Coordinates of C-alpha atoms in Angstrom, one line a residue:
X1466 CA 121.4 55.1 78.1
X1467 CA 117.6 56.4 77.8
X1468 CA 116.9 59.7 77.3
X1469 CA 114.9 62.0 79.4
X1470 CA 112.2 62.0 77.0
X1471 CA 110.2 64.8 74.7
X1472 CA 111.4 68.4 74.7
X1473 CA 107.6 70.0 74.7
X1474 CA 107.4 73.9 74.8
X1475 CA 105.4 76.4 76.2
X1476 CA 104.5 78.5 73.3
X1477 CA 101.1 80.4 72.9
X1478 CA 98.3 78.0 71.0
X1479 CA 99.7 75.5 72.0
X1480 CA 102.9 74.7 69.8
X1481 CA 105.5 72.6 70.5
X1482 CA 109.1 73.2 70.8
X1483 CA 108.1 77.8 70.8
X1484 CA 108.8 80.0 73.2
X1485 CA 107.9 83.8 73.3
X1486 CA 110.5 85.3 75.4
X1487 CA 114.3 83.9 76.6
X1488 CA 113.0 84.0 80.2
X1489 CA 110.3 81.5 79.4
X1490 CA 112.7 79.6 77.6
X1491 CA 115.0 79.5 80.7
X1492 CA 112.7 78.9 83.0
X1493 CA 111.1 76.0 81.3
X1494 CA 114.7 74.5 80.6
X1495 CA 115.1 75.0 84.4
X1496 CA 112.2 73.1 85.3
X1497 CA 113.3 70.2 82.9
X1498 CA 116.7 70.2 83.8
X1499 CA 115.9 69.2 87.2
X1500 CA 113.1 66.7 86.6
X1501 CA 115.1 64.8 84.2
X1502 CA 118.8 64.8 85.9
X1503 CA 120.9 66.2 83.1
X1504 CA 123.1 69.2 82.6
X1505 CA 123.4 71.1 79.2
X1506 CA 125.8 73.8 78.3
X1507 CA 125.6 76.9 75.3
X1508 CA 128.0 75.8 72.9
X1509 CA 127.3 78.7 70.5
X1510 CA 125.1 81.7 69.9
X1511 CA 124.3 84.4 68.3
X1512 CA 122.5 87.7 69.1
X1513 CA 119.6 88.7 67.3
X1514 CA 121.0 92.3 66.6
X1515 CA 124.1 92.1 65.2
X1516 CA 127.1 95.4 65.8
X1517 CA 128.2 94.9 62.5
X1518 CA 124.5 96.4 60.7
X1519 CA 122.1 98.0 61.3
X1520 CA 118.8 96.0 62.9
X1521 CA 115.7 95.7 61.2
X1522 CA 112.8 97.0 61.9
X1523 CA 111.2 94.8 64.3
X1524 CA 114.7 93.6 65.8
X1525 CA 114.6 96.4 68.7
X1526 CA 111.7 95.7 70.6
X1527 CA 112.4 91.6 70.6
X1528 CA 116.1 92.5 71.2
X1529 CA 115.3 92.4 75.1
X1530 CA 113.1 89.6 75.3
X1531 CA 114.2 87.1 72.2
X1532 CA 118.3 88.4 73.1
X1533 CA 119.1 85.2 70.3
X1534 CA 118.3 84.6 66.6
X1535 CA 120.1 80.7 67.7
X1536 CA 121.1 79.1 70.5
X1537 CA 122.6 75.3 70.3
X1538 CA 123.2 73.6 73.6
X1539 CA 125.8 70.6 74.2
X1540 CA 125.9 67.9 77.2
X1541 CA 128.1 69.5 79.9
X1542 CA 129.9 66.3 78.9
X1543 CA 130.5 66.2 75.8
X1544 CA 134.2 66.2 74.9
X1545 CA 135.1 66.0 78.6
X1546 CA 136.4 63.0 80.6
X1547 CA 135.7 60.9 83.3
X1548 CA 138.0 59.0 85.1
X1549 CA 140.4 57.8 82.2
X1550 CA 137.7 57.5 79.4
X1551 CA 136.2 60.3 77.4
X1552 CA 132.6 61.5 77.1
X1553 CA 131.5 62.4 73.9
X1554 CA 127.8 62.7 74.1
X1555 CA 125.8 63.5 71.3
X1556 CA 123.2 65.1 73.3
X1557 CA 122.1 68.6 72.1
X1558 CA 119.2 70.9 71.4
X1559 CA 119.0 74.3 69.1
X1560 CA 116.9 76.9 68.8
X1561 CA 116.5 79.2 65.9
X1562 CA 114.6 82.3 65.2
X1563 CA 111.0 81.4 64.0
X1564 CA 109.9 82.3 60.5
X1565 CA 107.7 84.8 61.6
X1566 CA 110.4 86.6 63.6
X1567 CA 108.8 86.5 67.1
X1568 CA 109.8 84.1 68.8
X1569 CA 112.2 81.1 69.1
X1570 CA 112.2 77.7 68.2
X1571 CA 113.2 74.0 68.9
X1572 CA 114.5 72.8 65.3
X1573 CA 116.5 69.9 66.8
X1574 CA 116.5 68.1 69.8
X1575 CA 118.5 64.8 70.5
X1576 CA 118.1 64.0 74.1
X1577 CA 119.9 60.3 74.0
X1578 CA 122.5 60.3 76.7
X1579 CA 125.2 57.8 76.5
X1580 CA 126.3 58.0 80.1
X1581 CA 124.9 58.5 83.8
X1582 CA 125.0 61.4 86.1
X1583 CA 124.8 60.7 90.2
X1584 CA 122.2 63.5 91.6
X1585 CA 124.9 64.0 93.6
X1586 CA 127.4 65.6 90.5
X1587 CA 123.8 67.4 89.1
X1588 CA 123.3 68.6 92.6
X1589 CA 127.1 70.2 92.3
X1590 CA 126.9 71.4 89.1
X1591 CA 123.4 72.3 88.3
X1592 CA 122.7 76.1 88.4
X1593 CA 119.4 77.8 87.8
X1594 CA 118.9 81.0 85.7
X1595 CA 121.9 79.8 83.9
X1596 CA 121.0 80.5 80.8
X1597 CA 120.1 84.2 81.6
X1598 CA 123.8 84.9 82.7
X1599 CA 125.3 88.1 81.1
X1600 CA 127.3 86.7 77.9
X1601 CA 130.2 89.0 78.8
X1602 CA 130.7 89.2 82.2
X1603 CA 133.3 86.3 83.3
X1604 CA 132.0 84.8 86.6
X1605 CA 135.3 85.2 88.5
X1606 CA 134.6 89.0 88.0
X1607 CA 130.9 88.7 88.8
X1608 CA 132.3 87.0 92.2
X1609 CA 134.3 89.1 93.0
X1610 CA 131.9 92.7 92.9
X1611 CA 128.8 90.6 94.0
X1612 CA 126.9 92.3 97.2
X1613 CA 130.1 95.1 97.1
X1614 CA 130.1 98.8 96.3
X1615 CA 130.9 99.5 93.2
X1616 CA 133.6 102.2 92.7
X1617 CA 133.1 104.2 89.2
X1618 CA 136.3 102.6 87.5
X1619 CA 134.7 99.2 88.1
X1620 CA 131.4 100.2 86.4
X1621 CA 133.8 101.6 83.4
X1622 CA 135.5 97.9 83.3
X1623 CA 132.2 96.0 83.2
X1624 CA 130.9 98.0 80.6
X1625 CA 134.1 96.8 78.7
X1626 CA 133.4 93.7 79.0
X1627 CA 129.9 93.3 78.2
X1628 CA 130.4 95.4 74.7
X1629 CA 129.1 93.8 72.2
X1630 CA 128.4 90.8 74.2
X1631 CA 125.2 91.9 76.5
X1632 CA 123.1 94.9 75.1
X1633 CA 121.0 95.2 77.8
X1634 CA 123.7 94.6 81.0
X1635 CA 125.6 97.1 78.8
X1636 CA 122.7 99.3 78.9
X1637 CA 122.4 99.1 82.6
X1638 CA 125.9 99.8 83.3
X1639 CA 126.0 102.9 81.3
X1640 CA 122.8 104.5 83.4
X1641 CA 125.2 103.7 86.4
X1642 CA 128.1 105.2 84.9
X1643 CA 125.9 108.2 84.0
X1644 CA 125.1 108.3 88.2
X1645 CA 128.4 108.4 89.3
X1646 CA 129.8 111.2 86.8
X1647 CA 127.0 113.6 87.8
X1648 CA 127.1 111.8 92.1
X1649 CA 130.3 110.9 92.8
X1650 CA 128.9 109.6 96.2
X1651 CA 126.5 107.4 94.9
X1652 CA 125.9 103.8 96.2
X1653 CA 125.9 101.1 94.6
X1654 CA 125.7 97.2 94.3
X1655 CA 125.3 94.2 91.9
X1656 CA 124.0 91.0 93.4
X1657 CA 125.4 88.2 91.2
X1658 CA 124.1 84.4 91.5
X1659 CA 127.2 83.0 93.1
X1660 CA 129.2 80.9 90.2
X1661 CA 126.9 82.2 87.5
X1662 CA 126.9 85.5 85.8
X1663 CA 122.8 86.3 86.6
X1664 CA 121.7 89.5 87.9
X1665 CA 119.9 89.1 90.7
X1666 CA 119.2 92.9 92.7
X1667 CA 120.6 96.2 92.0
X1668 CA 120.9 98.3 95.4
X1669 CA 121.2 102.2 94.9
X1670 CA 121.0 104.9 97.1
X1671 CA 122.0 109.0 95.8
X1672 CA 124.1 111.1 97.7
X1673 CA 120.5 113.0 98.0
X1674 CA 119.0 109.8 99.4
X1675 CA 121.9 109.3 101.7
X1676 CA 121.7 112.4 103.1
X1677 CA 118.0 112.3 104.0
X1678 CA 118.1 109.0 105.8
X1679 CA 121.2 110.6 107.7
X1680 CA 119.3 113.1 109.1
X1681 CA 116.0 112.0 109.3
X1682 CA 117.2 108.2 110.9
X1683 CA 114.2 107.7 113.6
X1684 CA 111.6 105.7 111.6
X1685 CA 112.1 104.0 108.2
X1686 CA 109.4 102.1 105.9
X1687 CA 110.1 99.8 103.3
X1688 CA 107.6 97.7 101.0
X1689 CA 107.8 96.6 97.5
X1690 CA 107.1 99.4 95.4
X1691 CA 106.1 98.6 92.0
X1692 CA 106.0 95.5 89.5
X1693 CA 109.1 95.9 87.2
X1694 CA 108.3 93.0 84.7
X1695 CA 107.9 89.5 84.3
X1696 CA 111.1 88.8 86.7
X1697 CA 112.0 91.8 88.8
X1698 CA 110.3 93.8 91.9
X1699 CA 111.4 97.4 93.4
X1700 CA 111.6 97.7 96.4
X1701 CA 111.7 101.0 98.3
X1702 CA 112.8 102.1 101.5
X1703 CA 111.7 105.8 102.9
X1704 CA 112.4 108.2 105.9
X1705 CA 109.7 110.6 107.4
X1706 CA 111.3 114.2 107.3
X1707 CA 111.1 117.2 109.0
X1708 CA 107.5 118.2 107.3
X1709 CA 106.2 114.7 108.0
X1710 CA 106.6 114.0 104.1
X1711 CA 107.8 109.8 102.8
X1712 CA 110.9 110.9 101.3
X1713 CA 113.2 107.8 99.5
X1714 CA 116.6 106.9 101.0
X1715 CA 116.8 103.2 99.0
X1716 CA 115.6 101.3 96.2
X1717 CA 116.3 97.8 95.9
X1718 CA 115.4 96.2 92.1
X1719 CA 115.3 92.5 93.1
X1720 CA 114.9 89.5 91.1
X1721 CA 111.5 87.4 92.6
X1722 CA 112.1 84.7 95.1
X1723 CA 115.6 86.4 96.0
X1724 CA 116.2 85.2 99.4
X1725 CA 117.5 87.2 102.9
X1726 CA 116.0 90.4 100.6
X1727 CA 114.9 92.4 103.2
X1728 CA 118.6 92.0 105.4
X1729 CA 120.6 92.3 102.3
X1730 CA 118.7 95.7 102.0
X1731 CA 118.6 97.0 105.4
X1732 CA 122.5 96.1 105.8
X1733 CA 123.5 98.0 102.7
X1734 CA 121.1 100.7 104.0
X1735 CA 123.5 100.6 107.1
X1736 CA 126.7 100.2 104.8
X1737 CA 125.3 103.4 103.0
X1738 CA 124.8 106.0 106.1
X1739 CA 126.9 104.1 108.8
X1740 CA 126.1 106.9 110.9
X1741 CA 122.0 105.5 111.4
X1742 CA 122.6 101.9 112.4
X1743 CA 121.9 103.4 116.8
X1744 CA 119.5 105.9 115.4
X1745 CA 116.6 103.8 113.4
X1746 CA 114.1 103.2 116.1
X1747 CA 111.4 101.6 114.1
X1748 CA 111.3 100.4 111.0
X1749 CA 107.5 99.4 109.5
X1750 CA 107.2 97.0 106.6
X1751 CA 104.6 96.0 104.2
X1752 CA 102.6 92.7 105.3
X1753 CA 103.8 91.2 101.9
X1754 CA 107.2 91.4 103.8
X1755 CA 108.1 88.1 106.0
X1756 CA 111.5 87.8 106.5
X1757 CA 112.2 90.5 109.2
X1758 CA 113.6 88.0 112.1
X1759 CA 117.5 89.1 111.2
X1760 CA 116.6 92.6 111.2
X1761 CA 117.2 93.5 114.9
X1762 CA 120.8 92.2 114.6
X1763 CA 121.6 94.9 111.4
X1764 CA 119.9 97.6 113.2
X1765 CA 120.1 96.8 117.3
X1766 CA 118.1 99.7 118.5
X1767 CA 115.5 99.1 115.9
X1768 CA 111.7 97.9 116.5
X1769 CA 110.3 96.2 113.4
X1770 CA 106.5 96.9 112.6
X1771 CA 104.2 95.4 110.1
X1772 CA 101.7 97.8 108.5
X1773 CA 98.3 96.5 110.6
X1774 CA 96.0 97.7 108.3
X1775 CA 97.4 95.5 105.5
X1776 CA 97.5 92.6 107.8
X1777 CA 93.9 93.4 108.3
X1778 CA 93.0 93.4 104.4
X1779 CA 95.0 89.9 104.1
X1780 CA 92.9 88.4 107.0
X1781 CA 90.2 89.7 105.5
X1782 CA 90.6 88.6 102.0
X1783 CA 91.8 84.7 103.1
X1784 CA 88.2 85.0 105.1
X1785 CA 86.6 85.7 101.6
X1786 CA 88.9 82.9 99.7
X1787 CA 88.0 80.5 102.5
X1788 CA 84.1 81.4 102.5
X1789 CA 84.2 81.2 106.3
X1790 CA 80.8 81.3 107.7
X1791 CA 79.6 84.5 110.0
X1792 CA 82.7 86.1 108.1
X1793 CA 81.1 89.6 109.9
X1794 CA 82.0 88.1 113.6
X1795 CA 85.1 87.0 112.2
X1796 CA 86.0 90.0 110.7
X1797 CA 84.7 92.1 113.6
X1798 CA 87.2 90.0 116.2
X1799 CA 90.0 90.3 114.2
X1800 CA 89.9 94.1 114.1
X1801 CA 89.4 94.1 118.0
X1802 CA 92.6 91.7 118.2
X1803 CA 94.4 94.1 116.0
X1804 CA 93.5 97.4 117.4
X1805 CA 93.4 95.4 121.2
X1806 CA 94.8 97.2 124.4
X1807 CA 96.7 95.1 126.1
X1808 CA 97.7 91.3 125.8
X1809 CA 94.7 90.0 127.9
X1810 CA 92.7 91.9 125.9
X1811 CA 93.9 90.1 122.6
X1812 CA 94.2 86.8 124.1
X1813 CA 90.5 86.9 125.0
X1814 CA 89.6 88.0 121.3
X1815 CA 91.6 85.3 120.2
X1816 CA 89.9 82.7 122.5
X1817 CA 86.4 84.1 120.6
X1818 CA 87.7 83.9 117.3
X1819 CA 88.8 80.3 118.4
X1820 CA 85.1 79.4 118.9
X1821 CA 83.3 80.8 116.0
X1822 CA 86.3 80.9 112.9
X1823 CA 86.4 77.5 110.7
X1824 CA 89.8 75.2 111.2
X1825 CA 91.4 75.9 107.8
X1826 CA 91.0 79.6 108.5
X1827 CA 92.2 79.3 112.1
X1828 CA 95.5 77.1 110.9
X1829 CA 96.0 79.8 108.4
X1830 CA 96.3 82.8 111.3
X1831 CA 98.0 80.7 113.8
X1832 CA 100.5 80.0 111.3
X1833 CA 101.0 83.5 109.5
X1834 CA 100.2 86.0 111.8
X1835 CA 99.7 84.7 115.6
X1836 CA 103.3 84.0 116.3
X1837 CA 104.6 87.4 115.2
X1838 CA 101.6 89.5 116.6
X1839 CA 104.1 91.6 118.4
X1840 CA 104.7 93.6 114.9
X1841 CA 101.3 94.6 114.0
X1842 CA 98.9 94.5 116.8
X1843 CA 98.2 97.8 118.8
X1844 CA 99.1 96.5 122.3
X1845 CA 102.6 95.4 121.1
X1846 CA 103.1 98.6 119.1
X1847 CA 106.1 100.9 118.7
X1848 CA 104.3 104.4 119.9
X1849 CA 100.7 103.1 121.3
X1850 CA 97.6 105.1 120.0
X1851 CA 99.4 106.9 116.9
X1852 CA 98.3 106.4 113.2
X1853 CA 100.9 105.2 111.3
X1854 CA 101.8 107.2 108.4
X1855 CA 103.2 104.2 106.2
X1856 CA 100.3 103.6 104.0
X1857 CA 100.5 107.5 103.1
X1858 CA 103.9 107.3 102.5
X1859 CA 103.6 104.6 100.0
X1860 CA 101.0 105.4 98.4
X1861 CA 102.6 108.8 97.9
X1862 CA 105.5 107.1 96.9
X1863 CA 103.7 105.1 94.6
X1864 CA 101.8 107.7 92.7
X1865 CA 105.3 109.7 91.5
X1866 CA 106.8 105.9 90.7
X1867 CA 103.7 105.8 88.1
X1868 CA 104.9 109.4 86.4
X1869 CA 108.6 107.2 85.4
X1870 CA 107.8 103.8 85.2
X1871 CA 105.2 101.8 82.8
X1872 CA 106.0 98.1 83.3
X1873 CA 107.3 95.6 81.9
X1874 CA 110.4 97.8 81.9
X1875 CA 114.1 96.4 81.2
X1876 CA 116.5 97.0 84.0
X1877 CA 118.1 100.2 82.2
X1878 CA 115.0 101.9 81.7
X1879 CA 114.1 101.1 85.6
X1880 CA 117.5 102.5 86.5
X1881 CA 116.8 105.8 84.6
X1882 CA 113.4 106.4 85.8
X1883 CA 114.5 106.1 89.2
X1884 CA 117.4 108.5 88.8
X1885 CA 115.1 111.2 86.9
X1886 CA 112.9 111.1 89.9
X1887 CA 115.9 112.4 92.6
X1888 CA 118.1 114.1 89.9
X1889 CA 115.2 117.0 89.7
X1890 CA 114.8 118.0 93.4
X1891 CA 119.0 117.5 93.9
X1892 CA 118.8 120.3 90.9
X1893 CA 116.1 122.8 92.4
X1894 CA 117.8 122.2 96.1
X1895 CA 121.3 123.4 94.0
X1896 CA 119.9 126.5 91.9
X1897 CA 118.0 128.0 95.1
X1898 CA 121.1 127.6 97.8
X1899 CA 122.3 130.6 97.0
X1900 CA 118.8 132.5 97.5
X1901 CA 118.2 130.5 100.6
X1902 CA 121.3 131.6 102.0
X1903 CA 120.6 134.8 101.1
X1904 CA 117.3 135.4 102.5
X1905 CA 116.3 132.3 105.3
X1906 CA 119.8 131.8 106.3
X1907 CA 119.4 135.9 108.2
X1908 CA 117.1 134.5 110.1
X1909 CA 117.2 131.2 110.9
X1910 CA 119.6 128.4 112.2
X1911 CA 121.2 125.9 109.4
X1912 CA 118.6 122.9 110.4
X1913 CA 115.8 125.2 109.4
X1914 CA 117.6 127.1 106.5
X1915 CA 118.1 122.8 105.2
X1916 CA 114.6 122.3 105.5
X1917 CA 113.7 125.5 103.2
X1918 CA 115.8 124.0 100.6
X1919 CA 113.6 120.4 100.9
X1920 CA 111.0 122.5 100.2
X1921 CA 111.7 124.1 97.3
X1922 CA 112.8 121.1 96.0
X1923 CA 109.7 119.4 96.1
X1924 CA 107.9 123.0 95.0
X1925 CA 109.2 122.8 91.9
X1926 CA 108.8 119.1 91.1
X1927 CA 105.3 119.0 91.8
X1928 CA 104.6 122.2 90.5
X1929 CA 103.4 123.8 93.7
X1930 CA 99.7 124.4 92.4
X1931 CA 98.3 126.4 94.6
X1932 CA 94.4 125.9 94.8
X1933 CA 91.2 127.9 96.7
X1934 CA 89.6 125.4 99.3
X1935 CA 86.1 126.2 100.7
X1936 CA 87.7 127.4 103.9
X1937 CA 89.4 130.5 101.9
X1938 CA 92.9 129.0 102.3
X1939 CA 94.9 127.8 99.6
X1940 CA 96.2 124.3 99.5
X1941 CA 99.4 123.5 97.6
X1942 CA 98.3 121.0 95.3
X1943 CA 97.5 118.2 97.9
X1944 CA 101.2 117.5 98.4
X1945 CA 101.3 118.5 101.7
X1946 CA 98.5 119.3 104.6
X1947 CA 99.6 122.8 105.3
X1948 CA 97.1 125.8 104.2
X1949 CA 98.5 129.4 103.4
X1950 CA 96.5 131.8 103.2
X1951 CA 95.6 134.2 100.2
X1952 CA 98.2 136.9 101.1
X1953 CA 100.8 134.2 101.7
X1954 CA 101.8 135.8 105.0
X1955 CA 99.9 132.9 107.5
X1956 CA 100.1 129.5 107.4
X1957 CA 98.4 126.6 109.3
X1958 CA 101.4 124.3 110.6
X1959 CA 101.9 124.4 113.7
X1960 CA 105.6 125.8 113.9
X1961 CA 104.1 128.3 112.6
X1962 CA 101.2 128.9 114.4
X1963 CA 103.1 128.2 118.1
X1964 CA 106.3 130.2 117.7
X1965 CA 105.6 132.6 115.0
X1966 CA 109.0 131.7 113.2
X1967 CA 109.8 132.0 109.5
X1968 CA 107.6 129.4 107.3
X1969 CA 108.8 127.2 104.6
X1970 CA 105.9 126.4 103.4
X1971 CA 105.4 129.8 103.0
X1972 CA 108.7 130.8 101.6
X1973 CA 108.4 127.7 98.6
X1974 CA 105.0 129.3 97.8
X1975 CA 106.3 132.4 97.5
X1976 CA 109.1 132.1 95.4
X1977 CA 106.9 129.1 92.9
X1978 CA 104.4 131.7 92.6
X1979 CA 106.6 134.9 91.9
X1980 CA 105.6 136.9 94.8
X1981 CA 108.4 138.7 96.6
X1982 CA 111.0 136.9 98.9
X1983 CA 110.8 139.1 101.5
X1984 CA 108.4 140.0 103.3
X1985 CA 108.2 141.5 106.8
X1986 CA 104.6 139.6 106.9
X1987 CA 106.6 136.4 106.3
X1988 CA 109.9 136.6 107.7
X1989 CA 109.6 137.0 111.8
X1990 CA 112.4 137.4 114.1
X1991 CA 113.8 134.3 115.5
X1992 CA 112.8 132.9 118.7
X1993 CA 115.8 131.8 120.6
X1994 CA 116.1 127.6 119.9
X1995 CA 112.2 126.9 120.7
X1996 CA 111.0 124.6 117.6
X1997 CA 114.6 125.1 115.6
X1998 CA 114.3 121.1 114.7
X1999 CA 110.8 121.2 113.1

């Protein structure tokens, strides 16, 4: 029967039949595919970096993006039957390494069907990403561990089977077996497509991160972190502690366009640290975020928040995309209907904005913001007239992510940056328990002697520089807002300055800059169970 037609690539300079990277391949193929009814299957390949030598010198850096020196693709029917007759169609296509080694291209191509498909068999059978599935993972085991925790014999097993198969899953699954040796208490899952082998999100949370979430549970933020590469996005989720620090609890890698993100991520969360699914009272999210609806139903007791100043910049920037005349009116109403006092008060600024904003930008509010105004305007919020700390947070957040990862990253290297960032402060809270107990645990009760050992932690990964500020304090290094004073025996948070007990911030400074532990200057008597939590 006829053919779907021309097999035209995507390369750069516009040749035919190349393609820089497997992904674009894949995609491409996707997109075909689909348009054209048919379904194709790998009949044989072969990696570009064979185990048996050693690679040359350009093979490492394509090995991730390439993955195949040549790939031949057969009908899904070919050699298979229907009803009583056999298919054997000739349809196939093969790619081959180019000539100058970079990328890979069509040398054959013969499209001619010699049967039909229904759209109701392709709509079956038809997967997308297929082609990116791991080459050695079997799909009844990628099934089976999809959206579960993975227990460290399971990671061991995987590994096994992607050998020699799939460098880079292999890769992955050997940072995640590095994990669990050194955290036992790890958490982790896989998110495979269903019915094909594609890695879709990797959800991981320490023992560290568990912990911190456990006992700092009120108010959680989540946005997406950093761009991984091409096809994957982190995702982060952080507590506030006990100094009023973002401190991470999550991270979710996700493939883009993932659906049911955000629940998959809260409910492992929850799956984690069972112990915070009544204690979360609010969680904020980034405006980039949309599908919150299920959230309540995860976490009951939880109120869900979108960041309002980022809802302000995206209202903002459509106004500029749109060219909407008097964009200063428009501008100035929608900050009044975000920062508004009461319902009545909104509802009137949105009856003004009604009057002087143009249709297409008036569609676009109604449609993406009006109808959940409950999560970002001021009226509606969670604790009325308080700054939200989430754009600190992430930024915060944001700035240390930039110290590990340099995108485009492969999953493996994402995996380990990530790990490097929590396995340091786990490390410094370790080596200093024994001083802590020593010295803060005489004097203070076991909530406060924990939040001593935070900050150390964070001391000695930022390095605790200690600078002069015109006032005549010294500020550690802008990681915190707390100023000590030149003798290190006064500090400006207010635990400190309303009960007089013994100062962490204090304490970290001491011990990062050398100075002696104990001091009567520093360390005050307790005062009964006044400010114990702080």
């Amino acid at each position: 029967s006829g053919g779907p037609g021309p097999l035209p690539g995507r390369g750069h300079g516009g040749h035919r039949g190349e393609f820089h990277t497997w992904h674009q391949f894949s995609s491409f193929f996707d997109d075909w595919c689909e348009k054209h009814k048919v379904l194709f299957i790998i009949a044989s390949l072969k990696p570009l970096i064979s185990l048996r030598q050693n690679p040359l010198h350009y093979q490492p850096s394509l090995a991730a993006t390439l993955r195949f020196r040549f790939v031949r693709l057969i009908c899904k029917h070919s050699g298979t039957y229907v009803g009583q007759s056999t298919i054997d169609c000739p349809a196939s296509i093969t790619l081959r390494l180019g000539p100058k080694k970079d990328r890979l291209v069509v040398i054959e191509a013969s499209l001619e069907h010699n049967h039909k498909l229904s759209e109701v068999e392709f709509a079956h059978y038809f997967k997308r990403h297929q082609l990116e599935a791991s080459m050695g993972l079997p799909i009844r085991i990628t099934n089976s561990v999809s959206k579960r925790f993975l227990a460290p014999d399971l990671i061991w097993n995987l590994e096994d089977y992607s050998k020699a198969k799939d460098k880079g899953m292999c890769e992955l699954l050997s940072q995640l077996d590095g994990l669990f040796k050194s955290d036992p208490g790890a958490k982790v899952k896989l998110v495979f497509q269903e019915d094909v082998a594609v890695l879709n999100s990797i959800f991981l949370a320490t023992s560290h991160m568990r912990g911190l979430v456990q006992r700092f549970p009120r108010c959680l933020y989540m946005d997406k972190a950093a761009c991984v590469n091409s096809e994957f996005e982190l995702y982060s989720v952080l507590c506030q502690d006990g100094n009023g620090r973002g401190r991470e609890c999550a991270y979710c890698v996700a493939r883009r366009g993932v659906p049911d993100l955000v629940i998959f991520i809260v409910a492992s969360l929850v799956q984690s640290a069972p112990d915070i699914k009544l204690k979360v009272k609010c969680l904020t999210v980034g405006a980039g975020i949309t599908d919150v609806d299920a959230v309540e139903e995860v976490l009951p007791c939880t109120r869900v928040q979108i960041c309002r100043l980022q809802v302000l910049e995206a209202l903002y920037r459509k106004a500029r995309e749109l060219a909407v005349a008097k964009e200063d009116k428009v501008r100035n109403l929608l900050h009044n209907m975000a920062n508004a006092s009461s319902p009545r008060v909104y509802s009137q600024y949105l009856s003004d904005l009604e009057d002087v904003a143009p249709l297409p930008f008036l569609q676009y509010y109604l449609e993406h913001w009006h109808h959940n105004k409950g999560m970002w305007a001021e009226c509606w919020a969670f604790e009325r007239n308080c700054d939200c700390p989430f754009l600190e947070h992430m930024s915060f957040h944001q700035q240390k992510l930039c110290s590990v990862l340099s995108p485009p990253l492969g999953l493996a290297a994402c995996v380990r940056g990530l790990l490097e960032l929590q396995v340091l402060r786990v490390e410094m809270a370790a080596l200093n328990e024994e001083r802590v107990s020593e010295l803060y645990r005489a004097v203070c009760p076991p909530d406060s002697a924990a939040l001593i050992a935070e900050e150390l932690g964070l001391a000695k990964h930022a390095n605790y520089h200690v600078k002069e500020v015109p006032e005549g304090f010294l500020l550690d290094g802008g990681i915190c807002s707390f100023l000590v004073s030149r003798d290190l025996a006064v500090c400006s948070c207010s635990i400190y300055v309303s009960s007089r007990r013994p100062c962490r911030h204090l304490f970290a400074t001491r011990l990062w800059t050398g100075q002696p532990l104990y001091d009567p200057g520093l360390l005050h008597a307790p005062l009964g169970s006044e400010g114990q939590d702080t």
